[in-house]
PDB file of C-alpha atoms and ligand atoms in Angstrom:
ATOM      1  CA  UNK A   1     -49.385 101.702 -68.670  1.00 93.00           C
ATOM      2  CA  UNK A   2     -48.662 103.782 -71.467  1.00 96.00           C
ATOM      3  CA  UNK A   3     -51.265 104.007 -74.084  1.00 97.00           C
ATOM      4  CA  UNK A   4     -51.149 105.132 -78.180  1.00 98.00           C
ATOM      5  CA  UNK A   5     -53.401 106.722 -80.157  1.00 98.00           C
ATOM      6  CA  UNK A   6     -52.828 105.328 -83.705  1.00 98.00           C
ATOM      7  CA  UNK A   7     -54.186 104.920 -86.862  1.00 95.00           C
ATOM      8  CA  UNK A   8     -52.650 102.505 -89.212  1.00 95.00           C
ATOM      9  CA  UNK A   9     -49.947 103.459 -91.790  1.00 94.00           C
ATOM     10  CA  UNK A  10     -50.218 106.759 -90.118  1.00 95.00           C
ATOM     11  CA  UNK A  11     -46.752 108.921 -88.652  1.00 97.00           C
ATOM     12  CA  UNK A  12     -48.391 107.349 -85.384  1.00 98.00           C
ATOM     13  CA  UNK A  13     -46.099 104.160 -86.780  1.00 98.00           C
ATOM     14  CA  UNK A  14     -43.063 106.024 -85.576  1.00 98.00           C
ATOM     15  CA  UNK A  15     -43.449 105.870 -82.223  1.00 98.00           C
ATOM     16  CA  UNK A  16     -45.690 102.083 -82.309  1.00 98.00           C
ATOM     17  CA  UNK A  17     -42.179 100.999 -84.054  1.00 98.00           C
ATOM     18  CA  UNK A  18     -40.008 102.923 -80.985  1.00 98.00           C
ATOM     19  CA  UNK A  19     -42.626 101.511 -78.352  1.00 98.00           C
ATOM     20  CA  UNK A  20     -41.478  98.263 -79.732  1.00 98.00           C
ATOM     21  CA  UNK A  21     -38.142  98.361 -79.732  1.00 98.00           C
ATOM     22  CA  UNK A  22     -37.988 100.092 -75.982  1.00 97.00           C
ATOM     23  CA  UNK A  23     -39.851  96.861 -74.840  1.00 94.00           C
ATOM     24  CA  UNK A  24     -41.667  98.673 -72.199  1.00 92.00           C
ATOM     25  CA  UNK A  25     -45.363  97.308 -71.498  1.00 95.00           C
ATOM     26  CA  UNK A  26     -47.859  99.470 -73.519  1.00 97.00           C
ATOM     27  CA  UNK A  27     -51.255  99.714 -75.012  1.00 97.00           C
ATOM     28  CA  UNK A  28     -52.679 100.860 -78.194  1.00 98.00           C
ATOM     29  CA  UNK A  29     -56.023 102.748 -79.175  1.00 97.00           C
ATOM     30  CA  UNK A  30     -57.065 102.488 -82.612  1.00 97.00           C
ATOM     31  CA  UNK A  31     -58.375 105.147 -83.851  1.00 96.00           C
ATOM     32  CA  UNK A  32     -61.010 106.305 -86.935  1.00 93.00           C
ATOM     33  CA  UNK A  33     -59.573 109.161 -88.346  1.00 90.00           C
ATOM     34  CA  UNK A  34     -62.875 109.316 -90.911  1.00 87.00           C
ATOM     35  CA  UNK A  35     -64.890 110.162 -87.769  1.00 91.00           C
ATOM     36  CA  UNK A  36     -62.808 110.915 -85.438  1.00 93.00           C
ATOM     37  CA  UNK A  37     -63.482 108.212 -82.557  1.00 95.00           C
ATOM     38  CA  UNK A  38     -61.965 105.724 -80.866  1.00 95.00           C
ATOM     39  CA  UNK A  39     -63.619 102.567 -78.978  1.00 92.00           C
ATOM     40  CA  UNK A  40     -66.669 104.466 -80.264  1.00 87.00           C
ATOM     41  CA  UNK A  41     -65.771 108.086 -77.998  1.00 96.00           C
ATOM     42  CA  UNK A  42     -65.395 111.139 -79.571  1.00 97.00           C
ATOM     43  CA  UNK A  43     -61.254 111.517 -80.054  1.00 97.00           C
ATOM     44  CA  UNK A  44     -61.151 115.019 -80.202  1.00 97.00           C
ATOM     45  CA  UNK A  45     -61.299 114.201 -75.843  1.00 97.00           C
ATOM     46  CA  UNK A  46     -57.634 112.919 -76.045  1.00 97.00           C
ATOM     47  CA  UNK A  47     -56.523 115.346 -78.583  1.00 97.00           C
ATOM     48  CA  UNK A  48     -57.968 118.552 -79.190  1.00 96.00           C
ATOM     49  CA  UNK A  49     -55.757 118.722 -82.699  1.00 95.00           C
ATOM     50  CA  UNK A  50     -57.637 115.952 -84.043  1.00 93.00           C
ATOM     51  CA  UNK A  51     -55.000 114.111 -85.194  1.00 94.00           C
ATOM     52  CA  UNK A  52     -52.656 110.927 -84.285  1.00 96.00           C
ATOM     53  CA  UNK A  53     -50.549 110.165 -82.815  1.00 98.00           C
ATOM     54  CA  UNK A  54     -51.065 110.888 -79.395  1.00 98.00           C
ATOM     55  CA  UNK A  55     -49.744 109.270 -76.067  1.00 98.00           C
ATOM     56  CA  UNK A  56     -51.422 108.794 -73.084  1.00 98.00           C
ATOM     57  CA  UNK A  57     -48.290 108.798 -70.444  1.00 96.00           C
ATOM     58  CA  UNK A  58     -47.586 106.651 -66.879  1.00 91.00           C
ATOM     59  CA  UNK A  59     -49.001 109.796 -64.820  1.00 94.00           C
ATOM     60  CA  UNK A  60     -52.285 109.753 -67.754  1.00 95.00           C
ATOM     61  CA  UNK A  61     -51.076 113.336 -69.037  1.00 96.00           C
ATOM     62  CA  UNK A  62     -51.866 113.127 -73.176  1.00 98.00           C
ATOM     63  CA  UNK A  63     -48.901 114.216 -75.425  1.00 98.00           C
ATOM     64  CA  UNK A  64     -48.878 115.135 -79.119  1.00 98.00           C
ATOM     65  CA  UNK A  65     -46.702 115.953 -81.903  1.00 98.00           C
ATOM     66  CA  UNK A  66     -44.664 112.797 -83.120  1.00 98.00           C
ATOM     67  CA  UNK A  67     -41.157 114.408 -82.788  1.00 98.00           C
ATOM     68  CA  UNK A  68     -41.894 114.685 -79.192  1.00 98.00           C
ATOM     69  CA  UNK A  69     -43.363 111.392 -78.268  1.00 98.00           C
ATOM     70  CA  UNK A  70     -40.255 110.113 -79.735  1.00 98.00           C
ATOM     71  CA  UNK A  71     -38.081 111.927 -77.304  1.00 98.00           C
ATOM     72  CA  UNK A  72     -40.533 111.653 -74.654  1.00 97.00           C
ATOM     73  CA  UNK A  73     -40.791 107.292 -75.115  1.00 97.00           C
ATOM     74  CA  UNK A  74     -36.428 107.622 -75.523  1.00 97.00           C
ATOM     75  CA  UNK A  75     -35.519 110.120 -72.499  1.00 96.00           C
ATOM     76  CA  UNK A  76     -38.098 107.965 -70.810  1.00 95.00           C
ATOM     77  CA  UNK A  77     -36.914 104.553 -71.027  1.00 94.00           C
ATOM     78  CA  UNK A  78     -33.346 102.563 -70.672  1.00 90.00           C
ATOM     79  CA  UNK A  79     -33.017 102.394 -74.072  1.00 93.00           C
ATOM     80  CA  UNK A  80     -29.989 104.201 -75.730  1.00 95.00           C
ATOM     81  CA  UNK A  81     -32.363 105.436 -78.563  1.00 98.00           C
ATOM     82  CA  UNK A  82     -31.000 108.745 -77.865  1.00 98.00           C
ATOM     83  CA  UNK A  83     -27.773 110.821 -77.272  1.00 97.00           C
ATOM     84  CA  UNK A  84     -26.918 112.788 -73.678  1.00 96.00           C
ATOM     85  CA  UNK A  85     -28.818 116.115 -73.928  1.00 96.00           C
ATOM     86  CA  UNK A  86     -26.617 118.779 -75.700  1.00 97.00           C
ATOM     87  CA  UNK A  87     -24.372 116.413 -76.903  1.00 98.00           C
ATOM     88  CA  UNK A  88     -23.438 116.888 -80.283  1.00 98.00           C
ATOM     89  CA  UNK A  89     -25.652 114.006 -81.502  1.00 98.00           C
ATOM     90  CA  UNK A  90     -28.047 115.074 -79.557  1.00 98.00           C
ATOM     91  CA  UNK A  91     -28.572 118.222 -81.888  1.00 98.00           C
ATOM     92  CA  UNK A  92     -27.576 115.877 -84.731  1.00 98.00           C
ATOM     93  CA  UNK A  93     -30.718 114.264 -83.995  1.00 98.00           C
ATOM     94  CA  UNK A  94     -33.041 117.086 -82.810  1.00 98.00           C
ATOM     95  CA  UNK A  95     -31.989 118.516 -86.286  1.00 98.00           C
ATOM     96  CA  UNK A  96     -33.072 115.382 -88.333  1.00 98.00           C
ATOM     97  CA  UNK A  97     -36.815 114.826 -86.188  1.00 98.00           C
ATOM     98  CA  UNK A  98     -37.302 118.308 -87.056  1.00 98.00           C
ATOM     99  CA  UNK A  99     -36.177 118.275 -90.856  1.00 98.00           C
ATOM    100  CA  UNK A 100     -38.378 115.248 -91.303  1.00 98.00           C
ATOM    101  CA  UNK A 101     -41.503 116.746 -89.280  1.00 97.00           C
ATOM    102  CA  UNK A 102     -41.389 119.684 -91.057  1.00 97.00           C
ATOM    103  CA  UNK A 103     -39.878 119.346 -94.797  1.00 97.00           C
ATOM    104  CA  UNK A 104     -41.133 115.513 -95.091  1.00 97.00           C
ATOM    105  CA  UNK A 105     -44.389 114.792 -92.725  1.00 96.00           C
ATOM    106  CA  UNK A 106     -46.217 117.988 -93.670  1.00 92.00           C
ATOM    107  CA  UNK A 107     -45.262 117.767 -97.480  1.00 92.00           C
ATOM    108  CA  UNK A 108     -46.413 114.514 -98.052  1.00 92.00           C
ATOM    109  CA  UNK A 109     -49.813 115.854 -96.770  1.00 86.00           C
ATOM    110  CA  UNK A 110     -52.321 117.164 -99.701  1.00 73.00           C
ATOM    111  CA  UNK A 111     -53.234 120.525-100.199  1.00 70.00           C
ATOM    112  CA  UNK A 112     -56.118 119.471-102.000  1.00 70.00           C
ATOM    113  CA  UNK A 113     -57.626 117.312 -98.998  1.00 65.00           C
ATOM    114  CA  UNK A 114     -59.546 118.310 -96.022  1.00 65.00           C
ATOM    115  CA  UNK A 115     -57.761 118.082 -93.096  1.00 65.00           C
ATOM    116  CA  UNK A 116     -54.398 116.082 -92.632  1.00 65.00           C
ATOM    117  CA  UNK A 117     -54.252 113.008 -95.116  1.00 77.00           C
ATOM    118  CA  UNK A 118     -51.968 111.794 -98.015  1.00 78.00           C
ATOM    119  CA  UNK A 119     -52.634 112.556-101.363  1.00 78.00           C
ATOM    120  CA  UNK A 120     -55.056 110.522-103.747  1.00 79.00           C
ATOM    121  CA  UNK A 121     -55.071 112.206-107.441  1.00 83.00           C
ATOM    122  CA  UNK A 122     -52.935 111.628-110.028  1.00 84.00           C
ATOM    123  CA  UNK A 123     -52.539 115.545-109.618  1.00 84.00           C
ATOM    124  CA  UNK A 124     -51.953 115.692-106.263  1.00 85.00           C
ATOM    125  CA  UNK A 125     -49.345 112.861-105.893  1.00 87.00           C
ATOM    126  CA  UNK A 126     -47.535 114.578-108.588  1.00 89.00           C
ATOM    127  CA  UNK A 127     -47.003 117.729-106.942  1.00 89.00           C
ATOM    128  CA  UNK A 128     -46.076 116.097-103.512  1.00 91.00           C
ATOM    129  CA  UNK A 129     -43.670 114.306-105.035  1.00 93.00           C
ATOM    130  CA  UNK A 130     -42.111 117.443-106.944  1.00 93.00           C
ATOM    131  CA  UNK A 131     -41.746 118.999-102.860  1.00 94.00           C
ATOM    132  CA  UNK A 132     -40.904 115.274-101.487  1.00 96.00           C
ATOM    133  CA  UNK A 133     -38.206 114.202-103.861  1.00 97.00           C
ATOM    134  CA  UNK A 134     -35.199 116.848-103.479  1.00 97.00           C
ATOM    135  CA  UNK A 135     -35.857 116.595 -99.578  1.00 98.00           C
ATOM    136  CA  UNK A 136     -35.684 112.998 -99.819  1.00 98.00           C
ATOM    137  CA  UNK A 137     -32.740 113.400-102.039  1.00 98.00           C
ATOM    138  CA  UNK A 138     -31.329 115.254 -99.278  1.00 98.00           C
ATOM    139  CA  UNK A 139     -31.034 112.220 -96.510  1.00 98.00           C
ATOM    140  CA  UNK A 140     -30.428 109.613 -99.494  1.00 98.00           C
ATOM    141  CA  UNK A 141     -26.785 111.364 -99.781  1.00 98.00           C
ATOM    142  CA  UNK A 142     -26.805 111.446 -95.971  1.00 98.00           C
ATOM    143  CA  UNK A 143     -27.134 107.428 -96.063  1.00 98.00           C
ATOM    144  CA  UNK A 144     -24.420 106.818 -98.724  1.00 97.00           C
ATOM    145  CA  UNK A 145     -22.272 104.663 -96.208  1.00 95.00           C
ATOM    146  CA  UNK A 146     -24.657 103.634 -93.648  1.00 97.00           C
ATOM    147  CA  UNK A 147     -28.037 101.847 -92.881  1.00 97.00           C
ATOM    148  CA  UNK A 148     -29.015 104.422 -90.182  1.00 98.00           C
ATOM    149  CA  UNK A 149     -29.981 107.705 -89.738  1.00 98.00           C
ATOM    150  CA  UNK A 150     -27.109 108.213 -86.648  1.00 98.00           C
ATOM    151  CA  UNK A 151     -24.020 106.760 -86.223  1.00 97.00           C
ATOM    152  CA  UNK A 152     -25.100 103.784 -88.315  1.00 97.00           C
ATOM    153  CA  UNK A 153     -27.060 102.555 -85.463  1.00 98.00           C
ATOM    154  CA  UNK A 154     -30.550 102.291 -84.732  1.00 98.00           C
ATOM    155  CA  UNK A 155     -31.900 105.274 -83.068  1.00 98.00           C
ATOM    156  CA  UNK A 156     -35.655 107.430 -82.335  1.00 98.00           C
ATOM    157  CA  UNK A 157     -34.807 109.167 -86.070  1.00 98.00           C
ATOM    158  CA  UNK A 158     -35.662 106.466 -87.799  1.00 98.00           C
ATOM    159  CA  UNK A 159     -38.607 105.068 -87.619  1.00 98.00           C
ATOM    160  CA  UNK A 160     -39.670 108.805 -88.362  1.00 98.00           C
ATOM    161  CA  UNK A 161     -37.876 108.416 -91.651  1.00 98.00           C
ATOM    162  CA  UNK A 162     -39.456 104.682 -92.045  1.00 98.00           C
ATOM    163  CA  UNK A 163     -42.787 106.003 -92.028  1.00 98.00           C
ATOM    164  CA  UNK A 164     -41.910 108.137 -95.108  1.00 98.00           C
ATOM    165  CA  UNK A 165     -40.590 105.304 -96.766  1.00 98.00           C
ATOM    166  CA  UNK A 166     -43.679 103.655 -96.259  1.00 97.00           C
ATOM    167  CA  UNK A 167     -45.096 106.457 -97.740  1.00 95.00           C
ATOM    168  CA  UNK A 168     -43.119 105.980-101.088  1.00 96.00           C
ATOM    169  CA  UNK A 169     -44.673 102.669-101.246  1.00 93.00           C
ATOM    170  CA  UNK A 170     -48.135 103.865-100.642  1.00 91.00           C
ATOM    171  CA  UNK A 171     -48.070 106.477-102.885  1.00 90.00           C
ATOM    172  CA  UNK A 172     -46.749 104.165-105.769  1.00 89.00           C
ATOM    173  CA  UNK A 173     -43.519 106.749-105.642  1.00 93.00           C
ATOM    174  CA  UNK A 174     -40.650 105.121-107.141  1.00 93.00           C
ATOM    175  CA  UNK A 175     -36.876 104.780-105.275  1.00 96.00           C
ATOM    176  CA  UNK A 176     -35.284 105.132-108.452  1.00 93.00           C
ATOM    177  CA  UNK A 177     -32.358 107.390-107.681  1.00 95.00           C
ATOM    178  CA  UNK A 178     -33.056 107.493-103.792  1.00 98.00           C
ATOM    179  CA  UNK A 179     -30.835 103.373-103.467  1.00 98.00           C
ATOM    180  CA  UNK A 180     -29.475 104.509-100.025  1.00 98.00           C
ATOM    181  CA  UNK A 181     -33.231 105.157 -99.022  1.00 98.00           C
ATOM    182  CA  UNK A 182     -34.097 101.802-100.352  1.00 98.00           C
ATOM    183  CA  UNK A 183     -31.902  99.939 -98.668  1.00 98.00           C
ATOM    184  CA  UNK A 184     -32.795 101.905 -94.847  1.00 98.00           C
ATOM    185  CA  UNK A 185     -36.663 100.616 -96.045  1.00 98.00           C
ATOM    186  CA  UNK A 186     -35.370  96.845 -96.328  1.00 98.00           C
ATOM    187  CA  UNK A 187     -32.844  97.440 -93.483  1.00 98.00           C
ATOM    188  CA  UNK A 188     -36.242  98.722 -91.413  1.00 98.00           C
ATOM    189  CA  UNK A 189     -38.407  95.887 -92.506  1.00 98.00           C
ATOM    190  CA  UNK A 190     -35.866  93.395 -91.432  1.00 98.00           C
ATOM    191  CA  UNK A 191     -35.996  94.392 -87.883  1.00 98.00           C
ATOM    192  CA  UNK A 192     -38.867  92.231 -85.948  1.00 98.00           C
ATOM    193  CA  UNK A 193     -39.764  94.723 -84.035  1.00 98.00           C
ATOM    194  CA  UNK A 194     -41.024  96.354 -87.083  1.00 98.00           C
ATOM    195  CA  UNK A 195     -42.180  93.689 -88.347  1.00 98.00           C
ATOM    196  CA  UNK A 196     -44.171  92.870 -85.598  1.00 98.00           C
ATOM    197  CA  UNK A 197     -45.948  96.579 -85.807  1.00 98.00           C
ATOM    198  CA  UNK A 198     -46.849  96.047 -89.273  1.00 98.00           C
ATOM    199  CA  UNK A 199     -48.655  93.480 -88.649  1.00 98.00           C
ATOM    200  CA  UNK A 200     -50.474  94.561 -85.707  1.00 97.00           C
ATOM    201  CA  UNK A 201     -51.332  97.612 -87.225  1.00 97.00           C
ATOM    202  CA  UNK A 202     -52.963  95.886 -90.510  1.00 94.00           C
ATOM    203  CA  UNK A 203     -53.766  97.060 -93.706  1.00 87.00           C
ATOM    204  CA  UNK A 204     -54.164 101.552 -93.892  1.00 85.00           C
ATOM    205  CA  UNK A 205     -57.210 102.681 -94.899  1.00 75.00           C
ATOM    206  CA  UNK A 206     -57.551 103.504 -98.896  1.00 69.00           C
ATOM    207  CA  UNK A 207     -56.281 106.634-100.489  1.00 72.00           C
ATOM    208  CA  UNK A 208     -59.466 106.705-101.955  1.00 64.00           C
ATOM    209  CA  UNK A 209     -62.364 108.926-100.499  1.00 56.00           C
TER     210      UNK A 209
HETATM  211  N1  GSH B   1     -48.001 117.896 -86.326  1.00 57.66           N
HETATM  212  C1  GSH B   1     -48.462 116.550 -86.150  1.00 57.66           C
HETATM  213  C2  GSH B   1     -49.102 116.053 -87.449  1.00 57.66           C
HETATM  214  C3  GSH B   1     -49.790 114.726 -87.286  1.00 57.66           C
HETATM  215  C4  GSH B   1     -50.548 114.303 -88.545  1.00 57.66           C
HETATM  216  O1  GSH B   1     -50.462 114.926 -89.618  1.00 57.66           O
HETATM  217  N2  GSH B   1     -51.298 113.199 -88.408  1.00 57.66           N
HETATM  218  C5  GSH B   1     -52.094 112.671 -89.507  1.00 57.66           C
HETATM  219  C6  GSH B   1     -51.725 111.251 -89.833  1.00 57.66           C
HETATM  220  S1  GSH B   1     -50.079 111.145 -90.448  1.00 57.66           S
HETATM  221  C7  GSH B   1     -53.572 112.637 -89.103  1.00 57.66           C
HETATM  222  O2  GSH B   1     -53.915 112.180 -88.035  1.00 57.66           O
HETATM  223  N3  GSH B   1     -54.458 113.136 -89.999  1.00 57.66           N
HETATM  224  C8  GSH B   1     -55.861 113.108 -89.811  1.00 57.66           C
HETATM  225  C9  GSH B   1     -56.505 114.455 -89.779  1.00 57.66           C
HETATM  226  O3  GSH B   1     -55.812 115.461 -89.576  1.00 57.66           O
HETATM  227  O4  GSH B   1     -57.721 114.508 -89.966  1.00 57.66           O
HETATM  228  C10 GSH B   1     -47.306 115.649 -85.700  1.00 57.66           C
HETATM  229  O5  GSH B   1     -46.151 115.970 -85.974  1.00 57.66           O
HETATM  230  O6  GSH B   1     -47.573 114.653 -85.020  1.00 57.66           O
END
């Protein structure tokens, strides 16, 4: 059975939300990213990066980086999460994974703390949300006339994107002038799947040290 390395509230919500949806049997590992263990082992053991999420496959081989568990759970399932390889929407959606991995994930990460976490200062929220906001600005046009990331239907983009609109909320971030992103939250939070996740995964640990 396939088994995820998580941490609550974490981009390791992406693919707990895709796991969901698929329907395929799974397990998850909770993990402490304060000291790094899991089930009191040492996590650096599943992945050498120290950092969720990480998926433990069928055939026990550990994979990393979230973009790619998310192609890995949809190329891997019956689900159709995902376009035909080199179809145009299939680059449509390799495009948007990799805008939101590496203009969104990474710059809602503080400089100012040691190693991978969101920000906690009044300083330090203010200057992620200076990078954040015109990127965000970016997919809230994209949305205009739809709920979803592709083809106004549910696909492995967005619960990538839903974790960063969890992020808004966790960082006390505001939606005002991002409605289109609003409404893909509620739209996301009215799915039981995700629902379900939520409230499996519990409360995230505090933004305070
Ligand atoms: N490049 C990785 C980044 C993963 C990442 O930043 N994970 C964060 C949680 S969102 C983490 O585990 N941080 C803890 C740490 O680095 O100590 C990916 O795309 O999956």
């Amino acid at each position: 059975m396939m088994k995820l390395f998580y941490a609550s509230g974490a981009s390791s919500l992406a693919p707990h939300i895709l796991l969901e949806e698929i329907g395929l049997p799974y397990q998850t590992e909770k993990v402490n990213l304060d000291n790094k263990t899991w089930n009191n082992s040492d996590y650096n053991l599943i992945n050498e990066k120290s950092y969720v999420p990480a998926l433990e496959t069928h055939t026990k081989k550990v994979i990393t980086e979230c973009a790619v568990i998310l192609e890995y759970l949809s190329v891997n399932s019956n689900s159709n999460f995902i376009a035909n390889y080199d179809t145009d929407t299939y680059w449509e959606e390799r495009t948007w994974l990799n805008y939101i991995a590496t203009e969104l994930h990474k710059n809602f990460i503080s400089p100012f703390r040691n190693g991978n976490w969101l920000a906690n200062t009044d300083d330090s929220k203010k200057l992620v949300y200076k990078r954040v906001f015109p990127r965000l600005k970016f997919i809230d046009k994209h949305l205009k006339n739809q709920n979803y990331m592709i083809n106004n239907k549910f696909s492995l983009v967005d619960p990538y994107l839903f974790v960063m609109t969890n992020w808004i909320k966790r960082l006390d971030f505001t939606f005002d002038n991002l409605p289109n992103l609003k409404r893909f939250d509620e739209t996301m939070r009215n799915r039981p799947a995700v629902q379900r996740v939520l409230k499996a995964e519990g409360a995230p640990h505090s933004l305070s040290e």
